[in-house]
Amino acid sequence: MALTRSLNKGGITPSLLQLGLDLLLQTQPHSQSLRRLSSSARNDGSDLQKPCEFLGSWTPPSDPRVAQANLERLRRAYGKQVRQLRKEYAHEVEMLRVEKQMKDDARREAVRIASEERKKAKAAAAQTRAAEREAFLEEFRQTLMKERAEKLEYWRKKEKLNQEKKAEKRELLRKQSSVWVSDHNLESRILEAIVVTTPL
């Protein structure tokens, strides 16, 4: 297992390792150590989604050098495939990150819009209350002005009536005073009344 993990770190997967072991077992004498290594590679517990296309594609050549060259070719092809898969994986991760970023942006935008709507609703309610308060104050001022105008009109009428009464009193007093006798004529008038009697 330690050998398998170290090979995996170097970019060699269990499928490629199995292919290499099969090649070595076919081109070299079978040994107990290679059998143990092959058995451990088969039983490493790797969970593959689909079989590797390299499995079963090996045709053992008679020349070990040709076998080594074919193995290097397969290794390069497998490495290219791994790089492509890693590139696709990085692209998928980036797409997921972009999607998550878009969802977060949409959520923040929704929160911002909801906050603005709440602020607008509060501002509209405040304006409505201010308009109602202003209308009430205006109505109150109009009522006060009307009451003051009525009181002023009542006072003016009362004052005019008082002036008319005073004028009537002065006129009556003037008429009554026209028949009054002055002080210097009072004595002569008394004598005249005594001498000249009015017959009954």
Short mmCIF file of C-alpha atoms in Angstrom, two decimals:
data_model
loop_
_atom_site.label_atom_id
_atom_site.label_comp_id
_atom_site.label_asym_id
_atom_site.label_seq_id
_atom_site.Cartn_x
_atom_site.Cartn_y
_atom_site.Cartn_z
CA MET A 1 0.00 0.00 0.00
CA ALA A 2 2.86 2.41 0.79
CA LEU A 3 4.36 1.71 -2.62
CA THR A 4 0.97 2.33 -4.24
CA ARG A 5 0.57 5.67 -2.41
CA SER A 6 4.06 6.78 -3.40
CA LEU A 7 3.39 5.87 -7.02
CA ASN A 8 0.09 7.75 -6.92
CA LYS A 9 1.91 10.85 -5.71
CA GLY A 10 4.16 10.57 -8.75
CA GLY A 11 1.17 10.64 -11.13
CA ILE A 12 0.93 6.84 -11.56
CA THR A 13 -2.58 5.59 -10.86
CA PRO A 14 -3.55 2.02 -9.89
CA SER A 15 -4.75 1.33 -13.46
CA LEU A 16 -1.39 2.31 -14.94
CA LEU A 17 0.40 0.41 -12.19
CA GLN A 18 -1.64 -2.69 -12.93
CA LEU A 19 -0.82 -2.39 -16.62
CA GLY A 20 2.88 -2.10 -15.85
CA LEU A 21 2.78 -5.07 -13.50
CA ASP A 22 1.02 -7.19 -16.11
CA LEU A 23 3.72 -6.21 -18.60
CA LEU A 24 6.50 -7.10 -16.18
CA LEU A 25 4.85 -10.39 -15.33
CA GLN A 26 4.61 -11.27 -19.02
CA THR A 27 8.14 -10.19 -20.03
CA GLN A 28 10.03 -11.40 -16.92
CA PRO A 29 9.98 -14.60 -14.86
CA HIS A 30 7.22 -14.74 -12.34
CA SER A 31 8.40 -14.08 -8.83
CA GLN A 32 6.68 -14.14 -5.49
CA SER A 33 7.43 -10.46 -4.80
CA LEU A 34 5.86 -9.31 -8.07
CA ARG A 35 2.81 -11.45 -7.35
CA ARG A 36 2.47 -9.81 -3.91
CA LEU A 37 2.86 -6.35 -5.46
CA SER A 38 0.30 -7.17 -8.16
CA SER A 39 -2.11 -8.50 -5.57
CA SER A 40 -1.74 -5.38 -3.42
CA ALA A 41 -2.33 -3.18 -6.47
CA ARG A 42 -5.52 -5.07 -7.31
CA ASN A 43 -6.86 -4.86 -3.76
CA ASP A 44 -6.11 -1.19 -3.01
CA GLY A 45 -9.82 -0.38 -2.73
CA SER A 46 -9.84 2.29 -5.46
CA ASP A 47 -13.34 3.28 -6.53
CA LEU A 48 -13.27 3.97 -10.25
CA GLN A 49 -16.31 5.34 -12.03
CA LYS A 50 -15.56 3.54 -15.31
CA PRO A 51 -12.89 1.14 -16.51
CA CYS A 52 -9.72 2.69 -17.83
CA GLU A 53 -9.36 2.50 -21.60
CA PHE A 54 -5.77 1.35 -21.19
CA LEU A 55 -6.82 -1.86 -19.46
CA GLY A 56 -6.84 -4.79 -21.88
CA SER A 57 -5.18 -2.76 -24.64
CA TRP A 58 -1.73 -4.25 -24.07
CA THR A 59 -0.30 -6.76 -26.53
CA PRO A 60 2.90 -8.26 -25.13
CA PRO A 61 5.75 -7.88 -27.68
CA SER A 62 8.65 -10.28 -27.93
CA ASP A 63 11.32 -7.59 -27.53
CA PRO A 64 11.64 -6.10 -24.01
CA ARG A 65 12.83 -2.81 -25.49
CA VAL A 66 9.73 -2.54 -27.62
CA ALA A 67 7.68 -3.35 -24.54
CA GLN A 68 9.47 -0.60 -22.61
CA ALA A 69 8.84 1.90 -25.44
CA ASN A 70 5.19 0.91 -25.61
CA LEU A 71 4.94 1.31 -21.86
CA GLU A 72 6.44 4.81 -22.06
CA ARG A 73 4.00 5.68 -24.85
CA LEU A 74 1.09 4.45 -22.79
CA ARG A 75 2.41 6.33 -19.78
CA ARG A 76 2.60 9.59 -21.77
CA ALA A 77 -0.90 9.07 -23.16
CA TYR A 78 -2.21 8.35 -19.70
CA GLY A 79 -0.45 11.43 -18.31
CA LYS A 80 -2.03 13.52 -21.07
CA GLN A 81 -5.42 12.12 -20.18
CA VAL A 82 -4.84 12.88 -16.49
CA ARG A 83 -3.86 16.46 -17.32
CA GLN A 84 -7.00 16.84 -19.41
CA LEU A 85 -9.13 15.49 -16.58
CA ARG A 86 -7.46 17.84 -14.13
CA LYS A 87 -8.10 20.74 -16.52
CA GLU A 88 -11.76 19.75 -16.80
CA TYR A 89 -11.97 19.39 -13.03
CA ALA A 90 -10.44 22.85 -12.53
CA HIS A 91 -12.91 24.26 -15.06
CA GLU A 92 -15.81 22.58 -13.26
CA VAL A 93 -14.61 23.92 -9.92
CA GLU A 94 -14.33 27.40 -11.43
CA MET A 95 -17.85 27.12 -12.86
CA LEU A 96 -19.16 26.06 -9.44
CA ARG A 97 -17.35 29.00 -7.86
CA VAL A 98 -18.82 31.40 -10.43
CA GLU A 99 -22.29 29.92 -9.89
CA LYS A 100 -21.95 30.28 -6.12
CA GLN A 101 -20.71 33.85 -6.57
CA MET A 102 -23.69 34.64 -8.79
CA LYS A 103 -26.08 33.16 -6.23
CA ASP A 104 -24.43 35.16 -3.45
CA ASP A 105 -24.62 38.33 -5.56
CA ALA A 106 -28.28 37.66 -6.34
CA ARG A 107 -29.01 37.07 -2.66
CA ARG A 108 -27.22 40.28 -1.66
CA GLU A 109 -29.05 42.18 -4.40
CA ALA A 110 -32.39 40.80 -3.17
CA VAL A 111 -31.52 41.83 0.39
CA ARG A 112 -30.51 45.31 -0.84
CA ILE A 113 -33.73 45.73 -2.83
CA ALA A 114 -35.83 44.57 0.13
CA SER A 115 -33.98 47.01 2.40
CA GLU A 116 -34.56 49.88 -0.05
CA GLU A 117 -38.24 48.98 -0.31
CA ARG A 118 -38.54 48.99 3.48
CA LYS A 119 -36.82 52.38 3.62
CA LYS A 120 -39.12 53.74 0.91
CA ALA A 121 -42.17 52.41 2.76
CA LYS A 122 -40.98 54.01 6.00
CA ALA A 123 -40.30 57.31 4.21
CA ALA A 124 -43.74 57.23 2.56
CA ALA A 125 -45.39 56.49 5.92
CA ALA A 126 -43.45 59.36 7.51
CA GLN A 127 -44.52 61.72 4.71
CA THR A 128 -48.14 60.63 5.12
CA ARG A 129 -48.00 61.25 8.87
CA ALA A 130 -46.36 64.64 8.30
CA ALA A 131 -49.04 65.59 5.75
CA GLU A 132 -51.81 64.51 8.13
CA ARG A 133 -50.20 66.47 10.97
CA GLU A 134 -49.84 69.55 8.76
CA ALA A 135 -53.49 69.25 7.65
CA PHE A 136 -54.60 68.98 11.28
CA LEU A 137 -52.55 72.02 12.28
CA GLU A 138 -53.89 73.99 9.31
CA GLU A 139 -57.46 73.07 10.23
CA PHE A 140 -56.76 74.04 13.84
CA ARG A 141 -55.35 77.41 12.73
CA GLN A 142 -58.36 78.03 10.51
CA THR A 143 -60.69 77.20 13.41
CA LEU A 144 -58.83 79.60 15.71
CA MET A 145 -58.90 82.34 13.10
CA LYS A 146 -62.63 81.80 12.57
CA GLU A 147 -63.30 81.94 16.31
CA ARG A 148 -61.20 85.07 16.63
CA ALA A 149 -63.01 86.68 13.70
CA GLU A 150 -66.38 85.81 15.24
CA LYS A 151 -65.31 87.22 18.61
CA LEU A 152 -63.98 90.36 16.94
CA GLU A 153 -67.23 90.81 15.00
CA TYR A 154 -69.26 90.28 18.17
CA TRP A 155 -67.10 92.85 20.00
CA ARG A 156 -67.51 95.36 17.16
CA LYS A 157 -71.29 94.92 17.14
CA LYS A 158 -71.42 95.28 20.90
CA GLU A 159 -69.19 98.36 20.77
CA LYS A 160 -71.35 99.85 18.02
CA LEU A 161 -74.49 99.18 20.06
CA ASN A 162 -72.90 100.85 23.08
CA GLN A 163 -71.93 103.83 20.97
CA GLU A 164 -75.49 104.08 19.63
CA LYS A 165 -76.92 103.91 23.17
CA LYS A 166 -74.52 106.61 24.31
CA ALA A 167 -75.47 108.77 21.32
CA GLU A 168 -79.16 108.30 22.10
CA LYS A 169 -78.55 109.29 25.72
CA ARG A 170 -76.61 112.36 24.63
CA GLU A 171 -79.36 113.35 22.19
CA LEU A 172 -82.05 112.90 24.84
CA LEU A 173 -80.01 114.87 27.30
CA ARG A 174 -79.51 117.61 24.73
CA LYS A 175 -83.24 117.81 24.05
CA GLN A 176 -84.01 117.92 27.76
CA SER A 177 -81.37 120.53 28.41
CA SER A 178 -82.82 122.83 25.75
CA VAL A 179 -85.70 123.75 28.09
CA TRP A 180 -83.55 124.21 31.09
CA VAL A 181 -83.18 127.72 32.61
CA SER A 182 -79.75 129.14 32.99
CA ASP A 183 -78.67 130.45 36.38
CA HIS A 184 -78.77 134.15 35.48
CA ASN A 185 -82.36 133.84 34.11
CA LEU A 186 -83.63 131.68 36.92
CA GLU A 187 -84.69 134.61 39.18
CA SER A 188 -86.54 136.49 36.43
CA ARG A 189 -88.37 133.38 35.43
CA ILE A 190 -89.50 132.76 38.99
CA LEU A 191 -90.89 136.33 39.28
CA GLU A 192 -92.61 135.95 35.96
CA ALA A 193 -94.26 132.79 37.10
CA ILE A 194 -95.52 134.50 40.26
CA VAL A 195 -96.86 137.60 38.53
CA VAL A 196 -98.24 136.00 35.44
CA THR A 197 -100.50 133.22 36.49
CA THR A 198 -101.92 130.78 34.12
CA PRO A 199 -105.68 130.46 34.47
CA LEU A 200 -107.09 127.07 35.04
#
